[in-house]
Coordinates of N, CA and C in Angstrom, one line a residue:
A1 N 0.8 -1.2 0.0 CA 0.0 0.0 0.0 C 0.9 1.3 0.0
G2 N 2.1 1.2 0.6 CA 2.9 2.4 0.7 C 3.4 2.9 -0.7
V3 N 3.8 1.9 -1.6 CA 4.2 2.3 -2.9 C 3.1 2.9 -3.7
T4 N 1.9 2.3 -3.7 CA 0.8 2.8 -4.5 C 0.3 4.1 -4.0
T5 N 0.3 4.3 -2.7 CA -0.1 5.6 -2.2 C 0.8 6.7 -2.5
M6 N 2.1 6.5 -2.5 CA 3.1 7.5 -2.8 C 3.1 7.8 -4.3
L7 N 3.0 6.8 -5.1 CA 3.0 7.1 -6.6 C 1.7 7.6 -7.2
A8 N 0.6 7.1 -6.7 CA -0.7 7.4 -7.3 C -1.8 7.6 -6.4
N9 N -1.6 7.7 -5.1 CA -2.7 7.8 -4.1 C -3.8 6.7 -4.4
A10 N -3.3 5.5 -4.7 CA -4.2 4.5 -5.1 C -4.3 3.3 -4.2
A11 N -4.0 3.5 -2.9 CA -4.0 2.3 -2.0 C -5.3 2.0 -1.4
G12 N -6.3 2.8 -1.7 CA -7.7 2.6 -1.1 C -8.2 1.2 -1.3
P13 N -8.2 0.7 -2.6 CA -8.7 -0.6 -2.8 C -8.0 -1.7 -2.0
I14 N -6.7 -1.5 -1.9 CA -5.9 -2.5 -1.1 C -6.3 -2.6 0.3
T15 N -6.4 -1.4 0.9 CA -6.7 -1.4 2.4 C -8.2 -1.8 2.6
A16 N -9.1 -1.4 1.6 CA -10.5 -1.8 1.8 C -10.6 -3.3 1.7
F17 N -9.8 -3.9 0.8 CA -9.9 -5.4 0.7 C -9.4 -6.0 2.0
Y18 N -8.3 -5.5 2.6 CA -7.8 -6.0 3.8 C -8.8 -5.8 4.9
F19 N -9.4 -4.6 5.1 CA -10.4 -4.4 6.1 C -11.6 -5.3 6.0
L20 N -12.0 -5.6 4.7 CA -13.1 -6.5 4.5 C -12.7 -7.9 5.0
S21 N -11.5 -8.3 4.7 CA -11.1 -9.6 5.1 C -11.0 -9.8 6.6
Q22 N -10.8 -8.7 7.3 CA -10.8 -8.7 8.8 C -12.2 -8.6 9.4
R23 N -13.2 -8.4 8.6 CA -14.6 -8.3 9.0 C -14.8 -7.2 10.0
F24 N -14.2 -6.0 9.7 CA -14.4 -4.9 10.5 C -15.8 -4.4 10.4
P25 N -16.5 -3.9 11.4 CA -17.7 -3.2 11.3 C -17.5 -1.9 10.5
K26 N -18.5 -1.4 9.8 CA -18.4 -0.3 8.8 C -17.8 0.9 9.5
M27 N -18.2 1.2 10.7 CA -17.8 2.4 11.4 C -16.3 2.3 11.8
V28 N -15.9 1.1 12.2 CA -14.5 0.8 12.5 C -13.6 0.9 11.3
M29 N -14.2 0.4 10.2 CA -13.4 0.4 8.9 C -13.2 1.8 8.4
V30 N -14.2 2.6 8.4 CA -14.1 4.0 7.9 C -13.2 4.8 8.9
G31 N -13.3 4.6 10.2 CA -12.5 5.3 11.1 C -11.0 4.9 11.1
T32 N -10.8 3.6 10.9 CA -9.4 3.1 10.8 C -8.8 3.6 9.5
G33 N -9.5 3.6 8.5 CA -9.0 4.1 7.2 C -8.7 5.5 7.2
A34 N -9.5 6.3 7.9 CA -9.3 7.8 8.0 C -8.0 8.0 8.7
W35 N -7.8 7.4 9.9 CA -6.6 7.6 10.7 C -5.4 7.1 9.9
F36 N -5.5 5.9 9.3 CA -4.4 5.3 8.5 C -3.9 6.3 7.5
Y37 N -4.8 6.8 6.7 CA -4.4 7.7 5.6 C -4.0 9.1 6.1
L38 N -4.5 9.5 7.2 CA -4.0 10.8 7.8 C -2.5 10.6 8.1
V39 N -2.2 9.5 8.8 CA -0.8 9.3 9.2 C 0.1 9.1 7.9
I40 N -0.4 8.3 7.0 CA 0.4 8.0 5.8 C 0.6 9.3 5.0
N41 N -0.4 10.1 4.8 CA -0.3 11.3 4.0 C 0.5 12.3 4.7
A42 N 0.5 12.4 6.0 CA 1.3 13.3 6.7 C 2.8 12.9 6.6
A43 N 3.1 11.6 6.6 CA 4.4 11.1 6.4 C 5.0 11.4 5.0
K44 N 4.1 11.5 4.0 CA 4.5 11.7 2.7 C 4.8 13.2 2.4
L45 N 4.3 14.1 3.2 CA 4.5 15.5 3.0 C 5.9 16.0 2.7
P46 N 6.9 15.6 3.5 CA 8.3 16.0 3.3 C 8.8 15.5 1.9
F47 N 8.4 14.3 1.6 CA 8.9 13.7 0.3 C 8.2 14.4 -0.9
S48 N 6.9 14.7 -0.7 CA 6.2 15.4 -1.8 C 6.8 16.8 -2.0
W49 N 7.1 17.5 -0.9 CA 7.7 18.8 -1.0 C 9.1 18.7 -1.7
Q50 N 9.9 17.8 -1.3 CA 11.2 17.6 -1.8 C 11.2 17.3 -3.3
L51 N 10.1 16.6 -3.8 CA 10.0 16.2 -5.2 C 9.4 17.4 -6.0
G52 N 9.0 18.5 -5.3 CA 8.4 19.6 -6.0 C 6.9 19.4 -6.3
L53 N 6.3 18.5 -5.7 CA 4.9 18.2 -5.9 C 4.0 19.2 -5.1
L54 N 4.5 19.8 -4.1 CA 3.7 20.8 -3.3 C 4.2 22.2 -3.7
T55 N 3.3 23.0 -4.1 CA 3.7 24.4 -4.5 C 2.7 25.3 -3.8
P56 N 3.1 26.6 -3.8 CA 2.1 27.5 -3.2 C 0.8 27.5 -3.8
S57 N 0.7 27.4 -5.2 CA -0.6 27.4 -5.8 C -1.3 26.1 -5.5
S58 N -0.7 25.0 -5.4 CA -1.4 23.7 -5.0 C -1.9 23.8 -3.6
L59 N -1.2 24.5 -2.7 CA -1.6 24.6 -1.3 C -2.8 25.6 -1.2
W60 N -2.9 26.6 -2.1 CA -4.0 27.5 -2.2 C -5.3 26.7 -2.7
L61 N -5.0 25.9 -3.7 CA -6.1 25.0 -4.2 C -6.7 24.1 -3.1
D62 N -5.7 23.6 -2.3 CA -6.2 22.7 -1.1 C -7.1 23.5 -0.2
L63 N -6.7 24.7 0.1 CA -7.5 25.6 1.0 C -8.9 25.8 0.4
W64 N -9.0 26.0 -0.9 CA -10.3 26.3 -1.5 C -11.1 25.0 -1.5
L65 N -10.5 23.8 -1.5 CA -11.3 22.6 -1.5 C -11.8 22.1 -0.1
I66 N -11.3 22.8 0.9 CA -11.7 22.4 2.3 C -13.2 22.3 2.5
P67 N -14.0 23.3 2.0 CA -15.5 23.2 2.1 C -16.1 22.0 1.5
G68 N -15.5 21.5 0.4 CA -16.0 20.3 -0.2 C -15.7 19.1 0.6
V69 N -14.5 19.1 1.3 CA -14.1 18.0 2.2 C -15.1 17.9 3.3
V70 N -15.4 19.1 3.9 CA -16.3 19.1 5.1 C -17.7 18.7 4.7
L71 N -18.2 19.1 3.5 CA -19.5 18.7 3.0 C -19.5 17.2 2.8
G72 N -18.5 16.7 2.2 CA -18.3 15.2 1.9 C -18.3 14.4 3.2
F73 N -17.7 15.0 4.2 CA -17.7 14.3 5.6 C -19.1 14.2 6.1
W74 N -19.9 15.3 6.1 CA -21.2 15.3 6.6 C -22.1 14.3 5.8
I75 N -22.1 14.4 4.5 CA -22.9 13.6 3.7 C -22.5 12.1 3.9
G76 N -21.2 11.8 3.9 CA -20.8 10.4 4.0 C -21.1 9.9 5.4
S77 N -21.0 10.7 6.4 CA -21.4 10.3 7.8 C -22.8 9.9 7.9
A78 N -23.7 10.7 7.3 CA -25.1 10.5 7.3 C -25.5 9.2 6.6
F79 N -24.8 9.0 5.4 CA -25.1 7.9 4.6 C -24.6 6.6 5.3
L80 N -23.4 6.7 5.9 CA -22.9 5.5 6.6 C -23.8 5.0 7.7
K81 N -24.3 6.0 8.4 CA -25.2 5.6 9.6 C -26.5 5.0 9.1
K82 N -27.0 5.3 7.9 CA -28.2 4.8 7.4 C -28.2 3.4 6.8
I83 N -27.0 3.0 6.1 CA -27.0 1.8 5.4 C -26.6 0.6 6.3
P84 N -27.1 -0.6 6.0 CA -26.7 -1.8 6.7 C -25.3 -2.2 6.4
Q85 N -24.7 -3.0 7.2 CA -23.3 -3.5 7.0 C -23.2 -4.2 5.7
S86 N -24.2 -5.1 5.4 CA -24.1 -5.9 4.1 C -24.1 -5.0 2.9
L87 N -24.9 -3.9 2.9 CA -24.9 -3.0 1.7 C -23.6 -2.3 1.6
F88 N -23.1 -1.8 2.8 CA -21.7 -1.2 2.8 C -20.7 -2.1 2.2
E89 N -20.6 -3.3 2.6 CA -19.7 -4.3 2.1 C -19.9 -4.5 0.6
G90 N -21.1 -4.6 0.2 CA -21.4 -4.8 -1.3 C -20.9 -3.6 -2.1
I91 N -21.2 -2.4 -1.6 CA -20.7 -1.2 -2.3 C -19.2 -1.2 -2.4
L92 N -18.5 -1.6 -1.3 CA -17.1 -1.6 -1.2 C -16.5 -2.6 -2.2
I93 N -17.1 -3.8 -2.3 CA -16.6 -4.8 -3.2 C -16.8 -4.4 -4.7
V94 N -17.9 -3.8 -5.0 CA -18.2 -3.3 -6.4 C -17.1 -2.2 -6.7
N95 N -16.8 -1.3 -5.7 CA -15.8 -0.3 -6.0 C -14.4 -0.9 -6.1
I96 N -14.1 -1.9 -5.4 CA -12.8 -2.6 -5.5 C -12.7 -3.2 -6.9
I97 N -13.8 -3.9 -7.4 CA -13.7 -4.5 -8.7 C -13.6 -3.4 -9.8
I98 N -14.4 -2.3 -9.7 CA -14.3 -1.3 -10.7 C -12.9 -0.7 -10.7
S99 N -12.3 -0.5 -9.5 CA -10.9 0.1 -9.5 C -9.9 -0.8 -10.1
R100 N -10.1 -2.1 -10.0 CA -9.2 -3.1 -10.6 C -9.1 -2.8 -12.1
Y101 N -10.2 -2.5 -12.7 CA -10.2 -2.3 -14.2 C -9.9 -0.8 -14.6
C102 N -10.2 0.1 -13.7 CA -10.1 1.5 -14.1 C -8.7 2.1 -13.7
L103 N -8.1 1.7 -12.6 CA -6.9 2.2 -12.1 C -5.7 2.1 -13.1
P104 N -5.5 0.9 -13.7 CA -4.4 0.8 -14.7 C -4.5 1.8 -15.8
N105 N -5.8 2.1 -16.3 CA -6.0 3.0 -17.3 C -5.8 4.5 -16.9
L106 N -6.2 4.8 -15.7 CA -6.0 6.1 -15.1 C -4.5 6.4 -14.9
L107 N -3.8 5.4 -14.4 CA -2.4 5.5 -14.1 C -1.6 5.8 -15.4
S108 N -2.0 5.2 -16.5 CA -1.3 5.4 -17.7 C -1.5 6.9 -18.2
L109 N -2.5 7.6 -17.7 CA -2.7 9.0 -18.1 C -1.9 10.0 -17.3
M110 N -1.3 9.5 -16.2 CA -0.6 10.4 -15.4 C 0.7 11.0 -16.1
P111 N 1.0 12.2 -15.8 CA 2.3 12.7 -16.4 C 3.4 12.1 -15.7
P112 N 4.6 12.1 -16.4 CA 5.8 11.4 -15.8 C 6.1 12.1 -14.5
F113 N 6.7 11.3 -13.6 CA 7.2 11.8 -12.3 C 8.4 12.7 -12.5
P114 N 8.4 13.8 -11.9 CA 9.6 14.7 -12.1 C 10.9 14.1 -11.6
S115 N 11.9 14.1 -12.4 CA 13.2 13.6 -12.0 C 14.0 14.8 -11.4
A116 N 15.1 14.4 -10.8 CA 15.9 15.4 -10.1 C 16.4 16.5 -11.1
S117 N 16.7 16.0 -12.4 CA 17.2 16.9 -13.4 C 16.2 17.9 -13.9
T118 N 14.9 17.6 -13.9 CA 13.8 18.4 -14.4 C 13.1 19.2 -13.3
R119 N 13.4 19.0 -12.1 CA 12.8 19.6 -11.0 C 13.3 21.1 -10.8
P120 N 12.5 22.0 -10.6 CA 13.0 23.4 -10.4 C 13.8 23.5 -9.1
R121 N 14.9 24.2 -9.2 CA 15.8 24.4 -8.1 C 15.2 25.4 -7.1
Q122 N 15.5 25.2 -5.8 CA 15.0 26.1 -4.8 C 16.1 27.0 -4.2

């Protein structure tokens, strides 16, 4: 999961599959995933900065997107409380299957990773 999350932020299906195999309740699964990715993404920040992936303009964009994140949190929380565990697991399995076929195509559309020679100097 570490390699896929650093290269493409694509570790969600891997962790979801693992959590399903452990038979976590839906609230535990979502909470554990949220904490897991908070820690992982925080650990990636210095590397992303060093690679030139974080810029002042990207940080401003992040600030502008915060209201959408908060809205998604509230909608997702309400939805999660209403659906039964079996439906949650079914939705997760369908998403894992879809990602298996879509992710390789999406990854091929990504621009090349900046190398040390093409990265702007600081």
